[in-house]
Amino acid sequence: MKMTIKISRVILAIGLIYYISGCKNKSAVNNNQLTSTQDSSKPKAQESEENAFGDLRKIAFTVTPEQLGISLPTNKTVVYGTIMDWGMNDATASIVTYNTGDASLYLSSGGGVIGGGQHQNVSSAAKNFVSLAQTFLENTTKAEKTTLPSTDEVNFYLLTNKGIYVGMEQMKNIENNSSPWLKLFEEGNNVLAELRKTNGE
């Protein structure tokens, strides 16, 4: 299992490098065009003239159930979105998903993939990720800030109708199979894998 996690990490790292290099070849786009509900038939790897990572990530945290068009019960805490931040070397990858199936990848180095949830494979992976996150809620604490992770650290932010909750883990614990966050990390990795398939580059 330990070897599987290491291989998985290498695959994800290669995927991020792939996106970073691919995004640099894309034309610049206006930040206002970068929304999770684009009408394109294919998710796009995009880069703006000014790195939009911070703004896009900030918006991801402010999306409400009402904006997603969903209604949640008021008598219990329900996870409707997840933001998995992974710190790698000098960059951060943020995988953003909602229980509607919307999914995006933002890279602090610039670029990413937006609107992947328009495709069934990505939508299903995103919904599974959010659904599994619900079972991890008891392992989190209320988030006072939404800070970026350090290198080789993963932050799991759970967006709920009662606020934002967070769980943090070191990659070394995921790699040695001792982390209670292992399954959620793998599910986030799966979302990324499906985004890559759909982008088809």
Short mmCIF file of C-alpha atoms in Angstrom, two decimals:
data_model
loop_
_atom_site.label_atom_id
_atom_site.label_comp_id
_atom_site.label_asym_id
_atom_site.label_seq_id
_atom_site.Cartn_x
_atom_site.Cartn_y
_atom_site.Cartn_z
CA MET A 1 0.00 0.00 0.00
CA LYS A 2 2.88 2.37 0.81
CA MET A 3 4.34 1.83 -2.65
CA THR A 4 0.92 2.51 -4.20
CA ILE A 5 0.69 5.85 -2.42
CA LYS A 6 4.21 6.82 -3.52
CA ILE A 7 3.36 5.93 -7.12
CA SER A 8 0.12 7.86 -6.82
CA ARG A 9 2.01 10.89 -5.57
CA VAL A 10 4.46 10.68 -8.46
CA ILE A 11 1.59 10.45 -10.94
CA LEU A 12 -0.11 13.47 -9.39
CA ALA A 13 3.14 15.43 -9.39
CA ILE A 14 3.68 14.61 -13.06
CA GLY A 15 0.12 15.66 -13.75
CA LEU A 16 0.63 19.03 -12.08
CA ILE A 17 3.84 19.65 -14.00
CA TYR A 18 1.95 18.68 -17.15
CA TYR A 19 -0.75 21.24 -16.42
CA ILE A 20 1.74 23.95 -15.57
CA SER A 21 3.65 23.53 -18.83
CA GLY A 22 0.44 23.14 -20.84
CA CYS A 23 -1.17 26.22 -19.37
CA LYS A 24 1.76 28.40 -20.36
CA ASN A 25 0.92 27.72 -23.99
CA LYS A 26 -2.68 28.91 -23.66
CA SER A 27 -3.87 32.36 -24.62
CA ALA A 28 -4.62 34.90 -21.91
CA VAL A 29 -8.20 35.21 -20.71
CA ASN A 30 -10.10 37.80 -18.75
CA ASN A 31 -10.55 36.94 -15.07
CA ASN A 32 -14.27 37.58 -15.41
CA GLN A 33 -14.54 34.63 -17.77
CA LEU A 34 -13.20 32.19 -15.21
CA THR A 35 -16.32 30.76 -13.60
CA SER A 36 -17.37 27.29 -12.58
CA THR A 37 -20.42 27.44 -14.82
CA GLN A 38 -18.88 28.11 -18.20
CA ASP A 39 -20.87 27.02 -21.24
CA SER A 40 -17.98 25.39 -23.08
CA SER A 41 -18.27 21.71 -23.90
CA LYS A 42 -14.76 20.99 -22.67
CA PRO A 43 -12.91 22.11 -19.55
CA LYS A 44 -10.11 24.46 -20.44
CA ALA A 45 -6.58 24.81 -19.17
CA GLN A 46 -6.26 28.55 -18.78
CA GLU A 47 -3.86 31.23 -17.69
CA SER A 48 -4.51 34.92 -17.27
CA GLU A 49 -1.93 37.63 -17.83
CA GLU A 50 -1.94 38.13 -14.09
CA ASN A 51 -2.01 35.00 -11.96
CA ALA A 52 -5.64 34.57 -10.92
CA PHE A 53 -4.96 31.76 -8.42
CA GLY A 54 -5.58 33.83 -5.30
CA ASP A 55 -8.81 35.36 -6.59
CA LEU A 56 -10.20 32.07 -7.90
CA ARG A 57 -9.40 30.27 -4.67
CA LYS A 58 -10.98 33.06 -2.62
CA ILE A 59 -14.16 32.85 -4.72
CA ALA A 60 -14.26 29.07 -4.25
CA PHE A 61 -14.53 29.56 -0.48
CA THR A 62 -17.43 32.01 -0.81
CA VAL A 63 -19.70 29.91 -3.02
CA THR A 64 -22.98 29.28 -1.18
CA PRO A 65 -25.55 26.48 -1.48
CA GLU A 66 -27.98 29.08 -2.87
CA GLN A 67 -25.55 29.97 -5.66
CA LEU A 68 -25.24 26.28 -6.47
CA GLY A 69 -29.02 25.96 -6.56
CA ILE A 70 -29.23 23.46 -3.73
CA SER A 71 -31.20 23.39 -0.49
CA LEU A 72 -29.66 21.97 2.68
CA PRO A 73 -31.32 21.01 5.97
CA THR A 74 -30.82 23.41 8.84
CA ASN A 75 -30.84 20.82 11.61
CA LYS A 76 -27.48 19.23 10.74
CA THR A 77 -24.09 20.14 9.34
CA VAL A 78 -23.82 19.17 5.67
CA VAL A 79 -20.71 19.32 3.49
CA TYR A 80 -21.53 20.76 0.08
CA GLY A 81 -18.02 21.53 -1.16
CA THR A 82 -14.37 20.64 -0.67
CA ILE A 83 -11.14 22.45 -1.38
CA MET A 84 -8.04 20.29 -1.17
CA ASP A 85 -4.85 22.37 -1.13
CA TRP A 86 -1.61 20.50 -1.67
CA GLY A 87 1.72 22.23 -1.12
CA MET A 88 4.44 20.95 -3.45
CA ASN A 89 7.88 22.55 -3.59
CA ASP A 90 7.18 26.23 -4.34
CA ALA A 91 3.63 25.75 -5.63
CA THR A 92 0.16 24.88 -4.42
CA ALA A 93 -2.50 22.90 -6.25
CA SER A 94 -6.12 23.50 -5.21
CA ILE A 95 -8.75 20.97 -6.23
CA VAL A 96 -12.19 22.52 -5.83
CA THR A 97 -15.37 20.42 -5.92
CA TYR A 98 -19.04 20.84 -5.03
CA ASN A 99 -21.83 18.33 -4.52
CA THR A 100 -23.38 19.52 -7.78
CA GLY A 101 -20.47 17.85 -9.60
CA ASP A 102 -18.67 21.11 -10.37
CA ALA A 103 -14.89 20.66 -10.28
CA SER A 104 -11.84 22.80 -11.00
CA LEU A 105 -8.09 22.79 -10.48
CA TYR A 106 -6.21 25.99 -9.67
CA LEU A 107 -2.40 26.21 -9.68
CA SER A 108 -0.54 28.88 -7.76
CA SER A 109 2.07 28.87 -10.52
CA GLY A 110 -0.63 29.96 -12.97
CA GLY A 111 -3.29 28.21 -15.01
CA GLY A 112 -5.49 25.27 -14.19
CA VAL A 113 -8.68 23.61 -15.34
CA ILE A 114 -12.14 25.12 -14.92
CA GLY A 115 -15.57 23.64 -15.64
CA GLY A 116 -14.62 19.97 -15.56
CA GLY A 117 -17.90 19.04 -13.92
CA GLN A 118 -19.67 19.40 -17.27
CA HIS A 119 -18.34 15.92 -18.03
CA GLN A 120 -19.88 12.88 -16.37
CA ASN A 121 -16.63 11.25 -15.31
CA VAL A 122 -15.43 14.39 -13.53
CA SER A 123 -18.87 15.15 -12.09
CA SER A 124 -19.13 11.67 -10.58
CA ALA A 125 -15.63 11.90 -9.09
CA ALA A 126 -16.40 15.34 -7.65
CA LYS A 127 -19.65 14.16 -6.07
CA ASN A 128 -17.88 11.13 -4.57
CA PHE A 129 -15.18 13.40 -3.14
CA VAL A 130 -17.71 15.69 -1.45
CA SER A 131 -19.80 12.76 -0.23
CA LEU A 132 -16.75 11.10 1.34
CA ALA A 133 -15.72 14.42 2.91
CA GLN A 134 -18.95 14.35 4.92
CA THR A 135 -17.65 11.28 6.78
CA PHE A 136 -14.45 13.17 7.71
CA LEU A 137 -16.26 16.13 9.24
CA GLU A 138 -15.76 14.85 12.80
CA ASN A 139 -11.98 14.92 12.24
CA THR A 140 -11.95 18.64 11.42
CA THR A 141 -11.96 21.90 13.34
CA LYS A 142 -13.71 25.17 12.52
CA ALA A 143 -11.46 27.15 10.18
CA GLU A 144 -10.54 30.59 11.43
CA LYS A 145 -8.44 31.22 8.31
CA THR A 146 -8.07 29.53 4.93
CA THR A 147 -4.29 29.57 4.75
CA LEU A 148 -2.25 27.74 2.16
CA PRO A 149 -0.38 24.60 3.20
CA SER A 150 3.35 24.34 3.66
CA THR A 151 5.42 22.16 1.34
CA ASP A 152 4.42 18.49 1.56
CA GLU A 153 1.32 19.37 3.55
CA VAL A 154 -2.29 18.89 2.49
CA ASN A 155 -5.19 20.97 3.79
CA PHE A 156 -8.74 19.67 3.42
CA TYR A 157 -11.29 22.47 3.67
CA LEU A 158 -14.90 21.34 3.99
CA LEU A 159 -17.55 23.90 3.07
CA THR A 160 -20.73 23.37 5.06
CA ASN A 161 -24.01 25.11 5.80
CA LYS A 162 -22.55 25.80 9.26
CA GLY A 163 -19.26 27.29 8.12
CA ILE A 164 -15.86 26.12 6.91
CA TYR A 165 -14.00 23.28 8.59
CA VAL A 166 -10.43 22.17 8.04
CA GLY A 167 -8.21 19.14 8.48
CA MET A 168 -4.46 19.21 7.88
CA GLU A 169 -2.04 16.40 7.16
CA GLN A 170 1.59 15.83 6.26
CA MET A 171 2.31 13.93 3.05
CA LYS A 172 4.73 11.65 4.88
CA ASN A 173 1.80 10.27 6.90
CA ILE A 174 -0.23 9.68 3.75
CA GLU A 175 2.74 7.96 2.13
CA ASN A 176 3.38 5.62 5.06
CA ASN A 177 -0.31 4.70 5.29
CA SER A 178 -0.70 6.06 8.82
CA SER A 179 -2.94 9.00 7.94
CA PRO A 180 -6.64 8.99 8.77
CA TRP A 181 -7.01 11.27 5.72
CA LEU A 182 -5.65 8.70 3.28
CA LYS A 183 -9.00 7.79 1.65
CA LEU A 184 -10.01 11.41 1.18
CA PHE A 185 -6.65 12.24 -0.38
CA GLU A 186 -7.03 9.33 -2.79
CA GLU A 187 -10.51 10.54 -3.75
CA GLY A 188 -9.11 14.02 -4.43
CA ASN A 189 -6.38 12.43 -6.51
CA ASN A 190 -9.11 10.65 -8.47
CA VAL A 191 -10.81 13.96 -9.26
CA LEU A 192 -7.53 15.26 -10.68
CA ALA A 193 -7.07 12.10 -12.74
CA GLU A 194 -10.55 12.49 -14.25
CA LEU A 195 -9.91 16.17 -15.00
CA ARG A 196 -6.78 15.20 -16.90
CA LYS A 197 -8.65 12.58 -18.94
CA THR A 198 -11.32 15.07 -19.90
CA ASN A 199 -8.89 17.81 -20.85
CA GLY A 200 -7.36 15.32 -23.27
CA GLU A 201 -4.05 17.01 -23.82
#
